[in-house]
CSV table of C-alpha atoms and ligand atoms in Angstrom, one decimal:
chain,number,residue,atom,x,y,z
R,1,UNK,CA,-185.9,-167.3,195.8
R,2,UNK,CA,-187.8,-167.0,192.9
R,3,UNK,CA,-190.1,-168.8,190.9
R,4,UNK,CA,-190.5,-168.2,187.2
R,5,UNK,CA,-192.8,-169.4,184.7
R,6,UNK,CA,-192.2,-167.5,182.1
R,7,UNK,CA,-189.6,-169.8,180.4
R,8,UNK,CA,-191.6,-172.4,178.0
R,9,UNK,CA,-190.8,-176.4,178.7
R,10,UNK,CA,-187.4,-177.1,178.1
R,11,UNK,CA,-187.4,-178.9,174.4
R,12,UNK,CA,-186.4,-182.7,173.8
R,13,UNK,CA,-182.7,-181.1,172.5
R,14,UNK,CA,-182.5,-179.6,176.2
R,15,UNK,CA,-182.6,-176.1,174.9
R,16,UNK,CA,-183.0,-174.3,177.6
R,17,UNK,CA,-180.2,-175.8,179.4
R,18,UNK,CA,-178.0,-175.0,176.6
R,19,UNK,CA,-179.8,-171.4,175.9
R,20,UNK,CA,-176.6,-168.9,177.0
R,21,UNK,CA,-178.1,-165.5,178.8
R,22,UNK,CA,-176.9,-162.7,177.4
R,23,UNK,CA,-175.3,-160.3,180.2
R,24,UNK,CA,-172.6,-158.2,181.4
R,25,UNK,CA,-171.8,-157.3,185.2
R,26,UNK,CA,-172.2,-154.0,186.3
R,27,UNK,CA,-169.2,-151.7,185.8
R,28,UNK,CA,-166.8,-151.1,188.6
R,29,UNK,CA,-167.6,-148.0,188.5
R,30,UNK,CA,-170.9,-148.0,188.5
R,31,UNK,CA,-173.7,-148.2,191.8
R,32,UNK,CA,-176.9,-148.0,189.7
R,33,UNK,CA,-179.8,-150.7,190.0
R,34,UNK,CA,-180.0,-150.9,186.4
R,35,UNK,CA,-177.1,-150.7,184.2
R,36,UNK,CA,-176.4,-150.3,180.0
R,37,UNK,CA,-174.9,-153.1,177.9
R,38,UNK,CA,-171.9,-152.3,177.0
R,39,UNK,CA,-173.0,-153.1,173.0
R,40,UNK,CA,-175.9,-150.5,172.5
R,41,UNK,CA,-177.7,-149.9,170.5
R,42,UNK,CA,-178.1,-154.2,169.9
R,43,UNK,CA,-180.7,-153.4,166.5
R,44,UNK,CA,-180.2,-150.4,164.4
R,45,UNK,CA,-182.3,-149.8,161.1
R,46,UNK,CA,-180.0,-151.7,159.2
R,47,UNK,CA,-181.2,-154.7,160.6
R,48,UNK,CA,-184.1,-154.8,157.9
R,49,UNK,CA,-184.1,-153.2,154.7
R,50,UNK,CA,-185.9,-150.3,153.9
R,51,UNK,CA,-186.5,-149.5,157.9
R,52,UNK,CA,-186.4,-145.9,159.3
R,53,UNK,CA,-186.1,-147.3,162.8
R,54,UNK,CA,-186.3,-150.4,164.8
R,55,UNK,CA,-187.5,-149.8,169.1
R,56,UNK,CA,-189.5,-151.0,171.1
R,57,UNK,CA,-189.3,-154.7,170.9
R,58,UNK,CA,-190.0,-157.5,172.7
R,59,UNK,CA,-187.8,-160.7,173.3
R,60,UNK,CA,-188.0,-164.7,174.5
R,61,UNK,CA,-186.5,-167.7,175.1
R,62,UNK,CA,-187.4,-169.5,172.8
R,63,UNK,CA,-185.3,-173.2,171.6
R,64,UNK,CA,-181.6,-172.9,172.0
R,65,UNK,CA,-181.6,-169.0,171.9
R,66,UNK,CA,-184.1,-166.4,171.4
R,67,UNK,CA,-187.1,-164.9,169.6
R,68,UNK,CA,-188.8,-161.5,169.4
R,69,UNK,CA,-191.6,-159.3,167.8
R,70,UNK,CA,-189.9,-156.1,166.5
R,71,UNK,CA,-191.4,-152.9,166.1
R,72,UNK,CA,-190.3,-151.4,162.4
R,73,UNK,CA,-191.1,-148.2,161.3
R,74,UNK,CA,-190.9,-148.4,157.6
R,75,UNK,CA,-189.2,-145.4,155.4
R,76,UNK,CA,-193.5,-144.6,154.5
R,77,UNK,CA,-192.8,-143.9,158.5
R,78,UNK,CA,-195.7,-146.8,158.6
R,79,UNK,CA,-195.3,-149.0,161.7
R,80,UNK,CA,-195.4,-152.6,162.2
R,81,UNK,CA,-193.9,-155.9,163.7
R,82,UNK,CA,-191.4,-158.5,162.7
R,83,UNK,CA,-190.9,-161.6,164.1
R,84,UNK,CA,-187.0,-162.0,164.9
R,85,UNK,CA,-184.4,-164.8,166.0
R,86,UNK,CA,-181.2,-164.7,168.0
R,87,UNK,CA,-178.7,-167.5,169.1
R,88,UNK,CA,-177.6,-165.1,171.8
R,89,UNK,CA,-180.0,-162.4,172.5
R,90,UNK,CA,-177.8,-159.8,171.1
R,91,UNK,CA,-177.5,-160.5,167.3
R,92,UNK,CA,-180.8,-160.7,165.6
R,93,UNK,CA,-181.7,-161.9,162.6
R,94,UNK,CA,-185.0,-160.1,161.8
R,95,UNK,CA,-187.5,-161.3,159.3
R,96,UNK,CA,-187.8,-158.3,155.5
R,97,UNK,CA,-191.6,-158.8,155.6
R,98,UNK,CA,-194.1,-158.1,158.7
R,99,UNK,CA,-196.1,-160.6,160.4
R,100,UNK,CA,-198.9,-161.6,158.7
R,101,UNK,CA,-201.3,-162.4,161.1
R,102,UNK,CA,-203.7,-165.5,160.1
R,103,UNK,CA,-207.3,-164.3,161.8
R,104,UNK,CA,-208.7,-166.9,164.3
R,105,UNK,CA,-212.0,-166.4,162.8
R,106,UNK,CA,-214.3,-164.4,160.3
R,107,UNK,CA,-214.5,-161.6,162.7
R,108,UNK,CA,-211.2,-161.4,163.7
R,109,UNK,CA,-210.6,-161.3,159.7
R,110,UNK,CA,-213.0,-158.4,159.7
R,111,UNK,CA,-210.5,-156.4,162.0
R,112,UNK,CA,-207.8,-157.0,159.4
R,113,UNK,CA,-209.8,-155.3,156.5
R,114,UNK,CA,-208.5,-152.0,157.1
R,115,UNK,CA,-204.9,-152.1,158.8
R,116,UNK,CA,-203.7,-148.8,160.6
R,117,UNK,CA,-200.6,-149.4,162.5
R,118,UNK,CA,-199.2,-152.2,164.7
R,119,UNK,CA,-196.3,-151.1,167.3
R,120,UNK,CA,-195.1,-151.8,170.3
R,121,UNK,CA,-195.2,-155.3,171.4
R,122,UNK,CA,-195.1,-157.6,174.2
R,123,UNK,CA,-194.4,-160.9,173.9
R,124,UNK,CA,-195.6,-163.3,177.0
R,125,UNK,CA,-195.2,-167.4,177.5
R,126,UNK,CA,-198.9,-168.6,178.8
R,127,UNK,CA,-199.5,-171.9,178.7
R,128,UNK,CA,-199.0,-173.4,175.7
R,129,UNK,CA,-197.5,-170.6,173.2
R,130,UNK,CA,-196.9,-167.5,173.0
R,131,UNK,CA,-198.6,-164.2,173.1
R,132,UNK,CA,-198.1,-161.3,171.5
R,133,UNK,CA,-199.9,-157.8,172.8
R,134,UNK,CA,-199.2,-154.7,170.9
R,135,UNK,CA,-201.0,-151.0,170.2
R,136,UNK,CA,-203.2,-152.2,167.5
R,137,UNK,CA,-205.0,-149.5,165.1
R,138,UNK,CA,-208.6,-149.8,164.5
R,139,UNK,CA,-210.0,-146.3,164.5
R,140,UNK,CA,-207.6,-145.1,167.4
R,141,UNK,CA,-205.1,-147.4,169.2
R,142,UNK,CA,-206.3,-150.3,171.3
R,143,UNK,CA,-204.8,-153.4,172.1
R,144,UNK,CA,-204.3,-156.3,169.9
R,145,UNK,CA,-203.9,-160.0,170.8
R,146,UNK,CA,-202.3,-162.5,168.7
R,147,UNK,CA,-200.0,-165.7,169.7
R,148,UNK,CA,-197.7,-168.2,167.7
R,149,UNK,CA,-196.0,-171.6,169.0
R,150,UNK,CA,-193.1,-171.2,166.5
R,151,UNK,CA,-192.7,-167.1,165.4
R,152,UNK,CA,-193.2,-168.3,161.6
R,153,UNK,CA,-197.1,-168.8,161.5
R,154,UNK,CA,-199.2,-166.0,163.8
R,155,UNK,CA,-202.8,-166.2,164.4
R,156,UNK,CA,-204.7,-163.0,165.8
R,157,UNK,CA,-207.4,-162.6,168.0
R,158,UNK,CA,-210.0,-160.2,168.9
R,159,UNK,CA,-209.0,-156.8,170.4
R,160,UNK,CA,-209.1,-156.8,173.8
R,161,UNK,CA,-210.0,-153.4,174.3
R,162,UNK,CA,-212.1,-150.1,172.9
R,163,UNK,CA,-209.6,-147.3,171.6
R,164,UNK,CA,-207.7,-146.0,173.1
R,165,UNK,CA,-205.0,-148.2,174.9
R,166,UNK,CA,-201.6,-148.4,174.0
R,167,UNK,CA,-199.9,-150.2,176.2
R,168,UNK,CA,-200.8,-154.0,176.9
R,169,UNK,CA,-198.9,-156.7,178.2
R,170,UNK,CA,-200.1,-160.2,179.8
R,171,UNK,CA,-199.7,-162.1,182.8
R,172,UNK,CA,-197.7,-164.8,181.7
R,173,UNK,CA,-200.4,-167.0,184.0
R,174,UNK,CA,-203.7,-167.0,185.1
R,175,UNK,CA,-205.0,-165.3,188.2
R,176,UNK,CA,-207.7,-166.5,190.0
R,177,UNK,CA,-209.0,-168.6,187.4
R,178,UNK,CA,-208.9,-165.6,184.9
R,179,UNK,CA,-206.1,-163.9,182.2
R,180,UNK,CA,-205.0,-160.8,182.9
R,181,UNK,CA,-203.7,-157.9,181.3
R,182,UNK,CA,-202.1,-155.1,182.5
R,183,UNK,CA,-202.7,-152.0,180.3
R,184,UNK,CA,-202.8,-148.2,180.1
R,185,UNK,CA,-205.6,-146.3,178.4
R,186,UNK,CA,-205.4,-143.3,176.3
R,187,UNK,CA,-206.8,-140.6,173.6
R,188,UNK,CA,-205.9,-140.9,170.3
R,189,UNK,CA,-202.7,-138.5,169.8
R,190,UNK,CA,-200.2,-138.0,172.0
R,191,UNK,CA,-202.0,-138.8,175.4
R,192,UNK,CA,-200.7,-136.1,177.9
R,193,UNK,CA,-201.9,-138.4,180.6
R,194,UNK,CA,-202.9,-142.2,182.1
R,195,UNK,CA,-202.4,-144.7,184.5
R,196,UNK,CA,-202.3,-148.2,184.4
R,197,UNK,CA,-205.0,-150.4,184.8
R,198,UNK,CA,-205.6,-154.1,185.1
R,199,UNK,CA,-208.6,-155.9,182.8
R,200,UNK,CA,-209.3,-159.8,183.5
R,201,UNK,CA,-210.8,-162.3,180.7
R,202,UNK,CA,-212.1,-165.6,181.1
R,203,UNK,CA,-211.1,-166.2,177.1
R,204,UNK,CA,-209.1,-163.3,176.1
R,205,UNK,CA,-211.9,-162.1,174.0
R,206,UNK,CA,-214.5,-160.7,176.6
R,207,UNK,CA,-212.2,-158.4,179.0
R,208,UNK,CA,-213.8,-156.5,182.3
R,209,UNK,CA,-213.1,-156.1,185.8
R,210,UNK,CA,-211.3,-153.1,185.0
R,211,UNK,CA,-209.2,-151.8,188.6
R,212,UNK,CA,-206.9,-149.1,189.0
R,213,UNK,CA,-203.5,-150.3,189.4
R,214,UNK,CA,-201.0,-147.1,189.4
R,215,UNK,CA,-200.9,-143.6,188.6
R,216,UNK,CA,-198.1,-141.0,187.9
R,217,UNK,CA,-197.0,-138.9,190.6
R,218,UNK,CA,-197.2,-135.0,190.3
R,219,UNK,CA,-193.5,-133.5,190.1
R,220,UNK,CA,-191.7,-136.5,189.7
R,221,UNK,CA,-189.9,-138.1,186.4
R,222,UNK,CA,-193.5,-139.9,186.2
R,223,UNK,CA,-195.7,-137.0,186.7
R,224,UNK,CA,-197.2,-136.7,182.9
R,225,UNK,CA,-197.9,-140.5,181.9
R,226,UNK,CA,-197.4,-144.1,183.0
R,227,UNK,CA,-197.7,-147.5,181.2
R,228,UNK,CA,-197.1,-151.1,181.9
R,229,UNK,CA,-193.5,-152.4,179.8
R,230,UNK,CA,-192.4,-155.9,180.3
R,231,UNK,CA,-194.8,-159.0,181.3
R,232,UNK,CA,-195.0,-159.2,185.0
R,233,UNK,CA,-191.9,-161.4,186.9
R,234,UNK,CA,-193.3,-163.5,189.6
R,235,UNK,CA,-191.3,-163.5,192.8
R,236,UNK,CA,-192.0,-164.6,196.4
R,237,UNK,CA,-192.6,-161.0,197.2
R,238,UNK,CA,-195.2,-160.4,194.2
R,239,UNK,CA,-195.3,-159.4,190.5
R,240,UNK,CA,-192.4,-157.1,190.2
R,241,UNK,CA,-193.8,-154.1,187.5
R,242,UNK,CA,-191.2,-152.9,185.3
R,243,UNK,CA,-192.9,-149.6,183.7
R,244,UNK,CA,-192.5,-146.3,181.7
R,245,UNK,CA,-193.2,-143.5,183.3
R,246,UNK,CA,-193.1,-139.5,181.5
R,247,UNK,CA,-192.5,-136.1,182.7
R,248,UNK,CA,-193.2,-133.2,180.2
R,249,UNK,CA,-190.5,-130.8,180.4
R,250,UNK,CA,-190.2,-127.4,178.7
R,251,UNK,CA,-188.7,-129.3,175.4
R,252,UNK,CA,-191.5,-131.9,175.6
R,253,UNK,CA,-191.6,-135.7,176.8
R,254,UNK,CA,-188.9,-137.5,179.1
R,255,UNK,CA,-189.7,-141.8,179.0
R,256,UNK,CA,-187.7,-143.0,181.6
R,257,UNK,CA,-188.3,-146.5,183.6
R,258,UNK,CA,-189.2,-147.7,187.1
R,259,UNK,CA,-190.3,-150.4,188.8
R,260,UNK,CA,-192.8,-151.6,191.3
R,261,UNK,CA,-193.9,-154.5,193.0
R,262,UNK,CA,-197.7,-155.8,192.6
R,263,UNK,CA,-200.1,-158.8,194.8
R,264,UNK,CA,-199.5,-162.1,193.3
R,265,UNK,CA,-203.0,-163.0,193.9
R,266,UNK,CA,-204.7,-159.7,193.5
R,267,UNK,CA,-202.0,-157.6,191.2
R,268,UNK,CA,-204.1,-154.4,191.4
R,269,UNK,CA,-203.0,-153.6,194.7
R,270,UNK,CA,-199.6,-152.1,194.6
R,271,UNK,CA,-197.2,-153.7,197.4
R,272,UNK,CA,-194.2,-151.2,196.8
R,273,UNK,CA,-192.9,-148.7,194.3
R,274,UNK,CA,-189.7,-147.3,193.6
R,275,UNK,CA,-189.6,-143.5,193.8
R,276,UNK,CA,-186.5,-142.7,191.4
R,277,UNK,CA,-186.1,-143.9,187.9
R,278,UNK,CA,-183.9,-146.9,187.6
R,279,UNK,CA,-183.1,-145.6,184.0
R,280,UNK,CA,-183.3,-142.0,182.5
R,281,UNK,CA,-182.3,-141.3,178.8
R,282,UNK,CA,-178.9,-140.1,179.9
R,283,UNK,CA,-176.9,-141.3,177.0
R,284,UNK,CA,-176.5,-140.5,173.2
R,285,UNK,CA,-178.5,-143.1,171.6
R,286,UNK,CA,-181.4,-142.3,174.3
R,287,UNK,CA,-180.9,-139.1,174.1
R,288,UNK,CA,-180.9,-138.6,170.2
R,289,UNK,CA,-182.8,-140.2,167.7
R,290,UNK,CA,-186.6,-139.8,165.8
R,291,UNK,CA,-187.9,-139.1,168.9
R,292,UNK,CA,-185.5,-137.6,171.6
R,293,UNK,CA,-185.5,-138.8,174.9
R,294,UNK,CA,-186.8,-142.4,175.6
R,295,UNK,CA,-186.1,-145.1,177.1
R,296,UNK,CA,-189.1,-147.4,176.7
R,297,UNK,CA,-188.5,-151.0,178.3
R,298,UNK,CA,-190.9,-154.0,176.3
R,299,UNK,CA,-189.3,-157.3,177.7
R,300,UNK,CA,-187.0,-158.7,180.6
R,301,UNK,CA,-184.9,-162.1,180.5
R,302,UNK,CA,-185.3,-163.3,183.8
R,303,UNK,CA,-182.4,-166.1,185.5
R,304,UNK,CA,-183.5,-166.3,188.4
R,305,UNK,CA,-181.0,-169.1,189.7
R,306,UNK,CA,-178.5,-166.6,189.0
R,307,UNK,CA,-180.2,-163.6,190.0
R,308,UNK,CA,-179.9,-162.0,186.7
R,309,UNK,CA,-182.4,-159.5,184.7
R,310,UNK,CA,-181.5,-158.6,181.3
R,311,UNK,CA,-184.1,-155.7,179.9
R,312,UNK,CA,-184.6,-155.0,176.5
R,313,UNK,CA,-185.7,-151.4,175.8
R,314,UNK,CA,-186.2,-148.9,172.6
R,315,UNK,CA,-183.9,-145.9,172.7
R,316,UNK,CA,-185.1,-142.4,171.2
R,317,UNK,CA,-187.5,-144.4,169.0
R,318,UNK,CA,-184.9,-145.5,167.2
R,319,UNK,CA,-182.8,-148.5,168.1
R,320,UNK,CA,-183.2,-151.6,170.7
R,321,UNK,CA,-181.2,-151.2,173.7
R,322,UNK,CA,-179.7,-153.8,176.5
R,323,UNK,CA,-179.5,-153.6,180.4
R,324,UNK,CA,-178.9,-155.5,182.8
R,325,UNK,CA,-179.9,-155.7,186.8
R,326,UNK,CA,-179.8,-158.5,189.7
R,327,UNK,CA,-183.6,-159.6,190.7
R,328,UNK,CA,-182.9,-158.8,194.1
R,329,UNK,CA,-181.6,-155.6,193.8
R,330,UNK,CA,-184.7,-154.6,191.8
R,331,UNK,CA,-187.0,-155.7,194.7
R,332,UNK,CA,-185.1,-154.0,197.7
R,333,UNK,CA,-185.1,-151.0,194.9
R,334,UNK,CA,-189.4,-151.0,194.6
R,335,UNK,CA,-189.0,-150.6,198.1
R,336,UNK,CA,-186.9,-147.3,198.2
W,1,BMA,C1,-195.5,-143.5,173.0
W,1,BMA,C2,-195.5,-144.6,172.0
W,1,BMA,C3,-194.1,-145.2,172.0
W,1,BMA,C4,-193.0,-144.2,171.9
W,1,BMA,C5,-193.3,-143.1,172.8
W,1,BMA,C6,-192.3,-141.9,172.6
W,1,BMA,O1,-196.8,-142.9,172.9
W,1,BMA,O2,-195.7,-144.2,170.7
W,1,BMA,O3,-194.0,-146.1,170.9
W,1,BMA,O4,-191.8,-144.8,172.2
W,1,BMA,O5,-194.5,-142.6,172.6
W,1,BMA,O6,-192.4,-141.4,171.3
């Protein structure tokens, strides 16, 4: 039904066969689209020393289990990523220390001289390696580009954007020749609009071809806000888009996530979108935390023989979350 090449070669060992995929079915009682793992919150501060919080985070196959790029908020409250391994996908072992990016080059290195904040990544399978996209600081957010073939040694690129972005994830291939990003510019506080937009590169340096993609709807639970979450799943049918989408109530934001369904060969043009949420911050450990109310989905486990999705998602800026959904229930969903 699917194809999907987001999942690297399968090693020499046979990894990926071997790989297990973490998942729960949906309740009995339940009829949603999308439904919680049963073991939120999977990360909690306690995961690394000396963390306030740990959200936001993005997850791979990677060998016989998993990696990940964790956000941590440090107890300075200074934000930044930590690479991360799991035999399951559900226990992580998370590294004390941050990334320290290696800069490809001189002026890449000149990008490092001052460091700000890194949050918020993405991590995408492109090629050869992998990608990593996160809200980078340098004088405002923008996006930051860096990749690693093992999650031990990271090498970081040039930003791909001028502030102020903060949200970027890849295509996890080319398109037309070209890389592409979906992405969501900003302002440099706490952005009380946006849309998201899709940039193209011919080196992930040099990005243009900027086109409107999606914007939130007025009196909806996306009418403040939208940005891009997970890297693009390629189906049949097209890119399926899972997103965050906010609605400012009288107590302030509401993150909750959707999904819609984007041209393989031109992803700017928007082939269906869901109208409802698929998931709301309707539980405690959404609900309650740094920042109440989020749910803010970064990266999707896709099995497609299997018709299984398993999204990973930051709850209340403060823990990583779990969910699970079938691949075909999401794309009859867009078109609802
Ligand atoms: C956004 C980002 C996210 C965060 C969200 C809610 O602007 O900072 O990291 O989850 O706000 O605070």
């Amino acid at each position: 039904m699917t194809t999907h090449p987001e999942a690297p070669p399968r090693d020499e060992r046979g990894g990926a066969a071997a790989r297990p995929f973490p998942w729960e079915d949906r309740p009995s009682a339940s009829s949603d689209v999308v439904w919680r793992s049963s073991r939120n919150p999977i990360v909690t501060r306690d995961a690394v020393t000396r963390a306030n919080s740990i959200f936001n985070s993005a997850v791979v196959p990677y060998e016989d289990g998993f990696a990940g790029v964790f956000r941590v908020d440090d107890r300075r409250r200074v934000m930044n990523l930590h690479a991360g391994r799991s035999g399951d996908g559900v226990a992580w072992e998370i590294e004390p220390e941050p990334i320290a990016f290696v800069p490809q080059d001189e002026r890449v290195a000149e990008l490092q001289e001052r460091f700000d904040y890194a949050y918020d990544p993405r991590v995408t399978w492109l090629e050869d390696r992998y990608y990593v996209t996160w809200c980078n600081g340098y004088h405002g957010p923008t996006i930051g580009i860096g990749y690693t073939h093992d999650f031990t040694t990271f090498t970081q690129l040039e930003n791909a954007f001028l502030p102020f972005n903060r949200n970027g994830v890849l295509f996890p291939r080319r398109i037309g020749g070209s890389y592409a990003m979906l992405n969501r510019p900003s302002d440099g506080g706490h952005t009380a609009f946006g849309d998201i937009f899709y940039s193209e590169s011919p080196d992930l340096v040099h990005w243009g071809r900027h086109r409107h993609v999606l914007a939130p709807v007025p009196w909806t639970w996306e009418s403040t806000k939208i940005g891009p979450g997970p890297t693009p799943i390629e189906t049949e049918a097209g890119w399926l888009m899972l997103y965050h989408g906010v609605l400012t109530s009288c107590n302030g934001f509401v993150y909750s996530m959707g999904a819609a369904l984007l041209d393989l060969d031109e992803p700017w043009r928007v082939v269906a979108r869901g109208s409802s949420f698929l998931l709301a911050p309707h539980v405690q450990y959404e609900q309650v935390g740094d920042v109440p109310n989020v749910v803010f989905p970064c990266a999707a486990l896709v099995d497609a023989p299997r018709d299984r999705v398993t999204i990973y998602y930051g709850g209340a800026d403060t823990v990583v979350c779990m969910a699970h959904a079938h691949l075909s229930e999401l794309l009859a969903f867009v078109r609802s």
